[in-house]
Amino acid sequence: KHRLHEPRYLVHIGGLAELRFAREEADGLHLGPLVTLSQLAAHPAVRRDFPSLAKAASLVAGPQLRNMGTLGGNLCLDTRCTYYNQTLFWREALGFCLKKSGTVCHVVPSGRRCVAAHSSDVAPALISLQAEVEVTSRGGRRTLPVDEFFVPDGVHNNALEPGEVVTRVLVPDRSRGMKAGYQKLRPRASIDFPMLSVAFAARANGAGCEEARLVVSAIAAKPRLIGGVDAAARGKRLGDLAEPLAELAYKQCRPLINVPYDGDYRHEMVRVFVRRAVREAAGEAA
């Protein structure tokens, strides 16, 4: 209705039963792109082995939308921006932007690349769990890590080529049972897109943390996999990681004014929500 997308044709794929599945196999949990978000959040294997993914799915929008929305749809969700998700009249009055019909980014006027924010909830959780996505076209199929499925361009922020569709998501067996957490900042807890989201996953034993991944999203066109987390976490108790990882993420993240709420406020919230995600993974009060 805002004329953000004006496709000539729409193809409904909801009737493809072959794309609606959730199977536990030796190499991990195989998920079809047409599994609804409600089904994903309630699936026993997801809740048992990958609880952060179940939680992320449960926090998308409201119940009605989760009953209709799908894993593949949320994974391929369009980016959002304060200057883009407006009426045609509003955008025309200000001047169109890079993402739709214009030549300037109103967030970064000197920039030549759209910085609209990634808004999927399931994507950061999947990246933290080292999941892979399979895409298929008439020419064949290819598999790539979910992190590499996204590109840092808000106009089109995924690696799908014309004619390709998502046909499978694999959450690998090696991530089964990892200590994980997912935290989401949004104005209203009942329906809104994230202003900031954090996913954390770690493998730990009695000797401390063996490996860890931390993802911060909704600040740029691509979820940010925080660098140096594995080295900072190795050998330490999960409960001792909240503060150092919060500082590490804070230094690497620079939220822009691409979604409602002040960028400086969201920057400060990076620390808060990383702490919460790590403490959730450690089984402590978030």
PDB file of C-alpha atoms in Angstrom:
ATOM      1  CA  LYS A   1       0.000   0.000   0.000  1.00  0.00           C
ATOM      2  CA  HIS A   2       3.020   2.300   0.396  1.00  0.00           C
ATOM      3  CA  ARG A   3       4.259   1.246  -3.062  1.00  0.00           C
ATOM      4  CA  LEU A   4       7.565   0.060  -1.672  1.00  0.00           C
ATOM      5  CA  HIS A   5       7.298  -3.086  -3.778  1.00  0.00           C
ATOM      6  CA  GLU A   6       5.518  -3.057  -7.122  1.00  0.00           C
ATOM      7  CA  PRO A   7       5.936  -6.569  -8.561  1.00  0.00           C
ATOM      8  CA  ARG A   8       4.365  -7.417 -11.882  1.00  0.00           C
ATOM      9  CA  TYR A   9       3.606 -10.965 -10.764  1.00  0.00           C
ATOM     10  CA  LEU A  10       3.297 -12.747  -7.412  1.00  0.00           C
ATOM     11  CA  VAL A  11       3.716 -16.517  -7.171  1.00  0.00           C
ATOM     12  CA  HIS A  12       2.145 -18.251  -4.178  1.00  0.00           C
ATOM     13  CA  ILE A  13       4.279 -21.176  -2.965  1.00  0.00           C
ATOM     14  CA  GLY A  14       2.274 -21.972   0.163  1.00  0.00           C
ATOM     15  CA  GLY A  15       0.885 -25.135  -1.406  1.00  0.00           C
ATOM     16  CA  LEU A  16       4.305 -26.775  -1.824  1.00  0.00           C
ATOM     17  CA  ALA A  17       4.130 -29.420   0.900  1.00  0.00           C
ATOM     18  CA  GLU A  18       7.679 -30.485   0.003  1.00  0.00           C
ATOM     19  CA  LEU A  19       8.962 -27.262   1.583  1.00  0.00           C
ATOM     20  CA  ARG A  20       7.151 -27.779   4.894  1.00  0.00           C
ATOM     21  CA  PHE A  21       9.170 -30.203   7.037  1.00  0.00           C
ATOM     22  CA  ALA A  22      11.202 -30.514  10.227  1.00  0.00           C
ATOM     23  CA  ARG A  23      13.372 -33.636  10.394  1.00  0.00           C
ATOM     24  CA  GLU A  24      16.038 -34.746  12.823  1.00  0.00           C
ATOM     25  CA  GLU A  25      18.852 -36.451  10.915  1.00  0.00           C
ATOM     26  CA  ALA A  26      22.405 -37.516  11.709  1.00  0.00           C
ATOM     27  CA  ASP A  27      23.896 -34.210  10.533  1.00  0.00           C
ATOM     28  CA  GLY A  28      21.398 -32.012  12.367  1.00  0.00           C
ATOM     29  CA  LEU A  29      17.906 -30.574  12.220  1.00  0.00           C
ATOM     30  CA  HIS A  30      16.575 -30.004   8.697  1.00  0.00           C
ATOM     31  CA  LEU A  31      13.914 -27.301   8.436  1.00  0.00           C
ATOM     32  CA  GLY A  32      11.768 -26.438   5.450  1.00  0.00           C
ATOM     33  CA  PRO A  33      11.254 -22.768   4.607  1.00  0.00           C
ATOM     34  CA  LEU A  34       7.465 -23.094   4.842  1.00  0.00           C
ATOM     35  CA  VAL A  35       7.521 -24.192   8.477  1.00  0.00           C
ATOM     36  CA  THR A  36       5.559 -21.456  10.229  1.00  0.00           C
ATOM     37  CA  LEU A  37       7.156 -19.437  12.981  1.00  0.00           C
ATOM     38  CA  SER A  38       4.582 -20.789  15.436  1.00  0.00           C
ATOM     39  CA  GLN A  39       5.490 -24.351  14.464  1.00  0.00           C
ATOM     40  CA  LEU A  40       9.194 -23.567  14.762  1.00  0.00           C
ATOM     41  CA  ALA A  41       8.785 -22.023  18.216  1.00  0.00           C
ATOM     42  CA  ALA A  42       6.759 -25.004  19.469  1.00  0.00           C
ATOM     43  CA  HIS A  43       8.697 -27.860  17.847  1.00  0.00           C
ATOM     44  CA  PRO A  44       9.976 -30.249  20.558  1.00  0.00           C
ATOM     45  CA  ALA A  45      13.403 -30.762  18.940  1.00  0.00           C
ATOM     46  CA  VAL A  46      13.939 -27.023  18.482  1.00  0.00           C
ATOM     47  CA  ARG A  47      12.901 -26.249  22.053  1.00  0.00           C
ATOM     48  CA  ARG A  48      15.081 -29.055  23.434  1.00  0.00           C
ATOM     49  CA  ASP A  49      18.243 -28.684  21.361  1.00  0.00           C
ATOM     50  CA  PHE A  50      18.164 -25.113  20.008  1.00  0.00           C
ATOM     51  CA  PRO A  51      16.146 -23.065  22.522  1.00  0.00           C
ATOM     52  CA  SER A  52      17.495 -19.706  21.345  1.00  0.00           C
ATOM     53  CA  LEU A  53      16.051 -20.378  17.884  1.00  0.00           C
ATOM     54  CA  ALA A  54      12.690 -21.321  19.396  1.00  0.00           C
ATOM     55  CA  LYS A  55      12.743 -18.121  21.440  1.00  0.00           C
ATOM     56  CA  ALA A  56      13.679 -15.957  18.453  1.00  0.00           C
ATOM     57  CA  ALA A  57      10.781 -17.408  16.452  1.00  0.00           C
ATOM     58  CA  SER A  58       8.403 -16.855  19.366  1.00  0.00           C
ATOM     59  CA  LEU A  59       9.297 -13.147  19.507  1.00  0.00           C
ATOM     60  CA  VAL A  60       8.452 -12.338  15.888  1.00  0.00           C
ATOM     61  CA  ALA A  61       5.475  -9.948  15.662  1.00  0.00           C
ATOM     62  CA  GLY A  62       2.250 -11.305  17.205  1.00  0.00           C
ATOM     63  CA  PRO A  63       0.482 -14.705  17.250  1.00  0.00           C
ATOM     64  CA  GLN A  64      -1.561 -14.135  14.090  1.00  0.00           C
ATOM     65  CA  LEU A  65       1.518 -13.212  12.078  1.00  0.00           C
ATOM     66  CA  ARG A  66       3.554 -16.110  13.496  1.00  0.00           C
ATOM     67  CA  ASN A  67       0.770 -18.474  12.459  1.00  0.00           C
ATOM     68  CA  MET A  68       1.097 -17.285   8.859  1.00  0.00           C
ATOM     69  CA  GLY A  69       4.727 -16.175   8.658  1.00  0.00           C
ATOM     70  CA  THR A  70       7.383 -18.747   7.835  1.00  0.00           C
ATOM     71  CA  LEU A  71      11.004 -19.532   8.582  1.00  0.00           C
ATOM     72  CA  GLY A  72      11.973 -18.772   4.985  1.00  0.00           C
ATOM     73  CA  GLY A  73       9.963 -15.575   4.952  1.00  0.00           C
ATOM     74  CA  ASN A  74      11.566 -14.248   8.118  1.00  0.00           C
ATOM     75  CA  LEU A  75      15.013 -15.243   6.880  1.00  0.00           C
ATOM     76  CA  CYS A  76      14.438 -13.296   3.650  1.00  0.00           C
ATOM     77  CA  LEU A  77      12.671 -10.376   5.343  1.00  0.00           C
ATOM     78  CA  ASP A  78      13.283  -7.040   3.666  1.00  0.00           C
ATOM     79  CA  THR A  79      15.426  -4.469   5.441  1.00  0.00           C
ATOM     80  CA  ARG A  80      13.708  -1.542   7.144  1.00  0.00           C
ATOM     81  CA  CYS A  81      14.530   2.146   7.513  1.00  0.00           C
ATOM     82  CA  THR A  82      12.943   5.250   9.015  1.00  0.00           C
ATOM     83  CA  TYR A  83      13.219   6.952   5.630  1.00  0.00           C
ATOM     84  CA  TYR A  84      11.939   4.002   3.592  1.00  0.00           C
ATOM     85  CA  ASN A  85       8.990   2.500   5.466  1.00  0.00           C
ATOM     86  CA  GLN A  86       6.769   5.517   4.900  1.00  0.00           C
ATOM     87  CA  THR A  87       3.919   6.501   2.617  1.00  0.00           C
ATOM     88  CA  LEU A  88       4.590   7.472  -0.983  1.00  0.00           C
ATOM     89  CA  PHE A  89       3.562  11.063  -0.163  1.00  0.00           C
ATOM     90  CA  TRP A  90       6.046  11.228   2.746  1.00  0.00           C
ATOM     91  CA  ARG A  91       8.930   9.808   0.709  1.00  0.00           C
ATOM     92  CA  GLU A  92       8.179  11.972  -2.304  1.00  0.00           C
ATOM     93  CA  ALA A  93       8.049  15.124  -0.167  1.00  0.00           C
ATOM     94  CA  LEU A  94      11.445  14.419   1.410  1.00  0.00           C
ATOM     95  CA  GLY A  95      13.049  13.012  -1.719  1.00  0.00           C
ATOM     96  CA  PHE A  96      13.384   9.349  -2.604  1.00  0.00           C
ATOM     97  CA  CYS A  97      16.269   7.316  -1.181  1.00  0.00           C
ATOM     98  CA  LEU A  98      18.749   4.748  -2.495  1.00  0.00           C
ATOM     99  CA  LYS A  99      16.479   1.853  -1.575  1.00  0.00           C
ATOM    100  CA  LYS A 100      13.571   3.118  -3.659  1.00  0.00           C
ATOM    101  CA  SER A 101      13.803   5.389  -6.710  1.00  0.00           C
ATOM    102  CA  GLY A 102      16.375   7.856  -5.325  1.00  0.00           C
ATOM    103  CA  THR A 103      20.095   8.603  -5.388  1.00  0.00           C
ATOM    104  CA  VAL A 104      20.809   9.613  -1.779  1.00  0.00           C
ATOM    105  CA  CYS A 105      20.882   7.871   1.594  1.00  0.00           C
ATOM    106  CA  HIS A 106      19.124  10.101   4.132  1.00  0.00           C
ATOM    107  CA  VAL A 107      20.817   8.248   7.004  1.00  0.00           C
ATOM    108  CA  VAL A 108      24.348   8.713   5.626  1.00  0.00           C
ATOM    109  CA  PRO A 109      24.030  11.482   2.993  1.00  0.00           C
ATOM    110  CA  SER A 110      27.616  11.037   1.799  1.00  0.00           C
ATOM    111  CA  GLY A 111      27.234   7.267   1.505  1.00  0.00           C
ATOM    112  CA  ARG A 112      26.752   5.358  -1.703  1.00  0.00           C
ATOM    113  CA  ARG A 113      25.300   2.217  -0.114  1.00  0.00           C
ATOM    114  CA  CYS A 114      21.917   1.734   1.535  1.00  0.00           C
ATOM    115  CA  VAL A 115      22.157   1.130   5.298  1.00  0.00           C
ATOM    116  CA  ALA A 116      18.566   0.012   5.952  1.00  0.00           C
ATOM    117  CA  ALA A 117      18.494  -2.314   8.952  1.00  0.00           C
ATOM    118  CA  HIS A 118      18.271  -6.085   8.905  1.00  0.00           C
ATOM    119  CA  SER A 119      15.099  -7.008  10.822  1.00  0.00           C
ATOM    120  CA  SER A 120      14.866 -10.811  10.920  1.00  0.00           C
ATOM    121  CA  ASP A 121      14.699 -12.455  14.346  1.00  0.00           C
ATOM    122  CA  VAL A 122      15.602 -15.994  13.294  1.00  0.00           C
ATOM    123  CA  ALA A 123      18.703 -14.980  11.304  1.00  0.00           C
ATOM    124  CA  PRO A 124      20.968 -13.915  14.211  1.00  0.00           C
ATOM    125  CA  ALA A 125      19.988 -17.020  16.176  1.00  0.00           C
ATOM    126  CA  LEU A 126      20.779 -19.238  13.182  1.00  0.00           C
ATOM    127  CA  ILE A 127      24.132 -17.513  12.624  1.00  0.00           C
ATOM    128  CA  SER A 128      25.115 -18.040  16.257  1.00  0.00           C
ATOM    129  CA  LEU A 129      24.272 -21.744  15.838  1.00  0.00           C
ATOM    130  CA  GLN A 130      26.393 -22.014  12.646  1.00  0.00           C
ATOM    131  CA  ALA A 131      23.368 -22.952  10.550  1.00  0.00           C
ATOM    132  CA  GLU A 132      23.434 -23.343   6.775  1.00  0.00           C
ATOM    133  CA  VAL A 133      20.865 -22.414   4.140  1.00  0.00           C
ATOM    134  CA  GLU A 134      20.194 -24.254   0.882  1.00  0.00           C
ATOM    135  CA  VAL A 135      18.969 -22.283  -2.134  1.00  0.00           C
ATOM    136  CA  THR A 136      17.670 -23.862  -5.327  1.00  0.00           C
ATOM    137  CA  SER A 137      16.945 -22.783  -8.882  1.00  0.00           C
ATOM    138  CA  ARG A 138      16.378 -24.499 -12.218  1.00  0.00           C
ATOM    139  CA  GLY A 139      20.155 -24.564 -12.603  1.00  0.00           C
ATOM    140  CA  GLY A 140      20.843 -26.515  -9.404  1.00  0.00           C
ATOM    141  CA  ARG A 141      21.285 -25.925  -5.718  1.00  0.00           C
ATOM    142  CA  ARG A 142      23.942 -24.502  -3.443  1.00  0.00           C
ATOM    143  CA  THR A 143      24.492 -24.378   0.305  1.00  0.00           C
ATOM    144  CA  LEU A 144      26.117 -21.578   2.256  1.00  0.00           C
ATOM    145  CA  PRO A 145      26.450 -20.525   5.900  1.00  0.00           C
ATOM    146  CA  VAL A 146      23.588 -18.292   7.000  1.00  0.00           C
ATOM    147  CA  ASP A 147      26.148 -15.582   7.791  1.00  0.00           C
ATOM    148  CA  GLU A 148      27.237 -15.595   4.136  1.00  0.00           C
ATOM    149  CA  PHE A 149      23.617 -15.573   2.953  1.00  0.00           C
ATOM    150  CA  PHE A 150      23.477 -11.884   3.878  1.00  0.00           C
ATOM    151  CA  VAL A 151      25.361  -9.004   2.254  1.00  0.00           C
ATOM    152  CA  PRO A 152      25.934  -5.455   3.606  1.00  0.00           C
ATOM    153  CA  ASP A 153      23.595  -3.702   1.170  1.00  0.00           C
ATOM    154  CA  GLY A 154      20.201  -2.583   2.409  1.00  0.00           C
ATOM    155  CA  VAL A 155      18.656  -2.489  -1.066  1.00  0.00           C
ATOM    156  CA  HIS A 156      18.962  -6.256  -1.435  1.00  0.00           C
ATOM    157  CA  ASN A 157      20.665  -7.776   1.570  1.00  0.00           C
ATOM    158  CA  ASN A 158      20.754 -11.461   0.712  1.00  0.00           C
ATOM    159  CA  ALA A 159      22.633 -13.622  -1.761  1.00  0.00           C
ATOM    160  CA  LEU A 160      19.599 -14.956  -3.632  1.00  0.00           C
ATOM    161  CA  GLU A 161      20.060 -14.727  -7.391  1.00  0.00           C
ATOM    162  CA  PRO A 162      17.104 -14.267  -9.771  1.00  0.00           C
ATOM    163  CA  GLY A 163      15.162 -17.534  -9.921  1.00  0.00           C
ATOM    164  CA  GLU A 164      16.530 -18.881  -6.617  1.00  0.00           C
ATOM    165  CA  VAL A 165      14.434 -19.768  -3.573  1.00  0.00           C
ATOM    166  CA  VAL A 166      15.350 -20.989  -0.102  1.00  0.00           C
ATOM    167  CA  THR A 167      14.610 -24.719   0.108  1.00  0.00           C
ATOM    168  CA  ARG A 168      16.181 -25.832   3.388  1.00  0.00           C
ATOM    169  CA  VAL A 169      17.826 -24.655   6.593  1.00  0.00           C
ATOM    170  CA  LEU A 170      20.195 -26.999   8.432  1.00  0.00           C
ATOM    171  CA  VAL A 171      21.013 -26.432  12.083  1.00  0.00           C
ATOM    172  CA  PRO A 172      24.070 -28.693  12.464  1.00  0.00           C
ATOM    173  CA  ASP A 173      24.372 -31.492  14.965  1.00  0.00           C
ATOM    174  CA  ARG A 174      27.559 -29.913  16.395  1.00  0.00           C
ATOM    175  CA  SER A 175      25.430 -27.007  17.669  1.00  0.00           C
ATOM    176  CA  ARG A 176      22.946 -29.266  19.420  1.00  0.00           C
ATOM    177  CA  GLY A 177      22.708 -28.473  23.116  1.00  0.00           C
ATOM    178  CA  MET A 178      24.918 -25.374  23.006  1.00  0.00           C
ATOM    179  CA  LYS A 179      24.315 -22.870  25.779  1.00  0.00           C
ATOM    180  CA  ALA A 180      22.504 -20.072  24.004  1.00  0.00           C
ATOM    181  CA  GLY A 181      20.484 -16.918  24.492  1.00  0.00           C
ATOM    182  CA  TYR A 182      18.473 -14.477  22.403  1.00  0.00           C
ATOM    183  CA  GLN A 183      17.471 -10.955  23.444  1.00  0.00           C
ATOM    184  CA  LYS A 184      15.426  -8.389  21.544  1.00  0.00           C
ATOM    185  CA  LEU A 185      14.899  -4.658  22.069  1.00  0.00           C
ATOM    186  CA  ARG A 186      11.638  -3.279  20.692  1.00  0.00           C
ATOM    187  CA  PRO A 187       9.185  -0.520  21.671  1.00  0.00           C
ATOM    188  CA  ARG A 188       6.261  -2.901  22.250  1.00  0.00           C
ATOM    189  CA  ALA A 189       6.817  -6.481  23.323  1.00  0.00           C
ATOM    190  CA  SER A 190       3.711  -7.642  21.489  1.00  0.00           C
ATOM    191  CA  ILE A 191       4.443  -6.968  17.828  1.00  0.00           C
ATOM    192  CA  ASP A 192       7.335  -4.673  16.840  1.00  0.00           C
ATOM    193  CA  PHE A 193      10.389  -5.300  14.705  1.00  0.00           C
ATOM    194  CA  PRO A 194      13.694  -5.290  16.603  1.00  0.00           C
ATOM    195  CA  MET A 195      15.537  -2.050  17.227  1.00  0.00           C
ATOM    196  CA  LEU A 196      18.388  -4.272  18.363  1.00  0.00           C
ATOM    197  CA  SER A 197      18.761  -8.028  18.729  1.00  0.00           C
ATOM    198  CA  VAL A 198      21.510 -10.188  20.187  1.00  0.00           C
ATOM    199  CA  ALA A 199      22.127 -13.924  19.789  1.00  0.00           C
ATOM    200  CA  PHE A 200      24.810 -15.784  21.717  1.00  0.00           C
ATOM    201  CA  ALA A 201      25.791 -19.457  21.639  1.00  0.00           C
ATOM    202  CA  ALA A 202      28.632 -21.256  23.393  1.00  0.00           C
ATOM    203  CA  ARG A 203      29.898 -24.730  24.081  1.00  0.00           C
ATOM    204  CA  ALA A 204      31.153 -25.166  27.624  1.00  0.00           C
ATOM    205  CA  ASN A 205      32.238 -27.928  29.979  1.00  0.00           C
ATOM    206  CA  GLY A 206      33.721 -28.126  33.456  1.00  0.00           C
ATOM    207  CA  ALA A 207      36.973 -26.598  32.208  1.00  0.00           C
ATOM    208  CA  GLY A 208      35.196 -23.544  30.810  1.00  0.00           C
ATOM    209  CA  CYS A 209      34.068 -22.295  27.431  1.00  0.00           C
ATOM    210  CA  GLU A 210      35.347 -24.182  24.361  1.00  0.00           C
ATOM    211  CA  GLU A 211      33.857 -21.983  21.630  1.00  0.00           C
ATOM    212  CA  ALA A 212      31.445 -19.062  21.382  1.00  0.00           C
ATOM    213  CA  ARG A 213      29.677 -16.906  18.797  1.00  0.00           C
ATOM    214  CA  LEU A 214      27.971 -13.564  19.341  1.00  0.00           C
ATOM    215  CA  VAL A 215      25.736 -11.843  16.784  1.00  0.00           C
ATOM    216  CA  VAL A 216      24.289  -8.327  16.981  1.00  0.00           C
ATOM    217  CA  SER A 217      21.559  -7.415  14.511  1.00  0.00           C
ATOM    218  CA  ALA A 218      19.113  -4.653  13.515  1.00  0.00           C
ATOM    219  CA  ILE A 219      21.929  -2.085  13.380  1.00  0.00           C
ATOM    220  CA  ALA A 220      22.957  -2.517   9.724  1.00  0.00           C
ATOM    221  CA  ALA A 221      21.887  -4.337   6.565  1.00  0.00           C
ATOM    222  CA  LYS A 222      23.668  -7.522   7.647  1.00  0.00           C
ATOM    223  CA  PRO A 223      23.793  -9.117  11.117  1.00  0.00           C
ATOM    224  CA  ARG A 224      27.191  -8.499  12.695  1.00  0.00           C
ATOM    225  CA  LEU A 225      29.162 -11.527  13.852  1.00  0.00           C
ATOM    226  CA  ILE A 226      31.325 -10.000  16.571  1.00  0.00           C
ATOM    227  CA  GLY A 227      35.021 -10.646  16.076  1.00  0.00           C
ATOM    228  CA  GLY A 228      37.321 -11.969  18.782  1.00  0.00           C
ATOM    229  CA  VAL A 229      34.559 -13.613  20.829  1.00  0.00           C
ATOM    230  CA  ASP A 230      35.922 -17.139  20.601  1.00  0.00           C
ATOM    231  CA  ALA A 231      39.372 -16.076  21.796  1.00  0.00           C
ATOM    232  CA  ALA A 232      37.964 -13.908  24.587  1.00  0.00           C
ATOM    233  CA  ALA A 233      35.677 -16.690  25.828  1.00  0.00           C
ATOM    234  CA  ARG A 234      37.895 -19.750  25.596  1.00  0.00           C
ATOM    235  CA  GLY A 235      38.593 -21.381  28.942  1.00  0.00           C
ATOM    236  CA  LYS A 236      36.398 -18.997  30.929  1.00  0.00           C
ATOM    237  CA  ARG A 237      33.167 -19.593  32.833  1.00  0.00           C
ATOM    238  CA  LEU A 238      30.103 -18.519  30.871  1.00  0.00           C
ATOM    239  CA  GLY A 239      28.939 -16.443  33.803  1.00  0.00           C
ATOM    240  CA  ASP A 240      32.181 -14.442  33.702  1.00  0.00           C
ATOM    241  CA  LEU A 241      31.792 -13.472  30.042  1.00  0.00           C
ATOM    242  CA  ALA A 242      28.902 -11.019  30.241  1.00  0.00           C
ATOM    243  CA  GLU A 243      30.973  -7.886  30.882  1.00  0.00           C
ATOM    244  CA  PRO A 244      33.967  -8.520  28.577  1.00  0.00           C
ATOM    245  CA  LEU A 245      31.753  -9.587  25.663  1.00  0.00           C
ATOM    246  CA  ALA A 246      29.453  -6.610  26.222  1.00  0.00           C
ATOM    247  CA  GLU A 247      32.443  -4.274  25.883  1.00  0.00           C
ATOM    248  CA  LEU A 248      33.752  -6.144  22.850  1.00  0.00           C
ATOM    249  CA  ALA A 249      30.413  -5.812  21.062  1.00  0.00           C
ATOM    250  CA  TYR A 250      30.014  -2.171  22.080  1.00  0.00           C
ATOM    251  CA  LYS A 251      33.321  -1.284  20.434  1.00  0.00           C
ATOM    252  CA  GLN A 252      32.427  -3.050  17.177  1.00  0.00           C
ATOM    253  CA  CYS A 253      28.832  -1.815  16.770  1.00  0.00           C
ATOM    254  CA  ARG A 254      27.752   1.629  15.596  1.00  0.00           C
ATOM    255  CA  PRO A 255      23.930   1.814  15.334  1.00  0.00           C
ATOM    256  CA  LEU A 256      22.687   4.435  12.880  1.00  0.00           C
ATOM    257  CA  ILE A 257      19.403   6.362  12.808  1.00  0.00           C
ATOM    258  CA  ASN A 258      17.997   3.849  10.328  1.00  0.00           C
ATOM    259  CA  VAL A 259      15.247   2.695  12.695  1.00  0.00           C
ATOM    260  CA  PRO A 260      13.206   4.619  15.290  1.00  0.00           C
ATOM    261  CA  TYR A 261      14.991   5.601  18.492  1.00  0.00           C
ATOM    262  CA  ASP A 262      18.260   7.390  18.926  1.00  0.00           C
ATOM    263  CA  GLY A 263      21.427   5.722  17.652  1.00  0.00           C
ATOM    264  CA  ASP A 264      23.379   6.584  20.813  1.00  0.00           C
ATOM    265  CA  TYR A 265      20.684   4.998  22.969  1.00  0.00           C
ATOM    266  CA  ARG A 266      20.741   1.825  20.892  1.00  0.00           C
ATOM    267  CA  HIS A 267      24.538   1.831  21.112  1.00  0.00           C
ATOM    268  CA  GLU A 268      24.326   1.830  24.907  1.00  0.00           C
ATOM    269  CA  MET A 269      21.739  -0.943  24.729  1.00  0.00           C
ATOM    270  CA  VAL A 270      24.257  -3.148  22.900  1.00  0.00           C
ATOM    271  CA  ARG A 271      26.066  -3.582  26.220  1.00  0.00           C
ATOM    272  CA  VAL A 272      22.847  -4.271  28.108  1.00  0.00           C
ATOM    273  CA  PHE A 273      21.443  -6.825  25.695  1.00  0.00           C
ATOM    274  CA  VAL A 274      24.735  -8.660  25.204  1.00  0.00           C
ATOM    275  CA  ARG A 275      24.950  -9.048  28.978  1.00  0.00           C
ATOM    276  CA  ARG A 276      21.400 -10.383  29.046  1.00  0.00           C
ATOM    277  CA  ALA A 277      22.009 -12.869  26.227  1.00  0.00           C
ATOM    278  CA  VAL A 278      25.206 -14.208  27.810  1.00  0.00           C
ATOM    279  CA  ARG A 279      23.585 -14.500  31.235  1.00  0.00           C
ATOM    280  CA  GLU A 280      20.614 -16.257  29.674  1.00  0.00           C
ATOM    281  CA  ALA A 281      22.989 -18.780  28.093  1.00  0.00           C
ATOM    282  CA  ALA A 282      24.715 -19.266  31.432  1.00  0.00           C
ATOM    283  CA  GLY A 283      21.396 -19.964  33.124  1.00  0.00           C
ATOM    284  CA  GLU A 284      21.580 -16.803  35.196  1.00  0.00           C
ATOM    285  CA  ALA A 285      18.949 -14.090  35.564  1.00  0.00           C
ATOM    286  CA  ALA A 286      19.094 -11.954  32.422  1.00  0.00           C
TER     287      ALA A 286
END
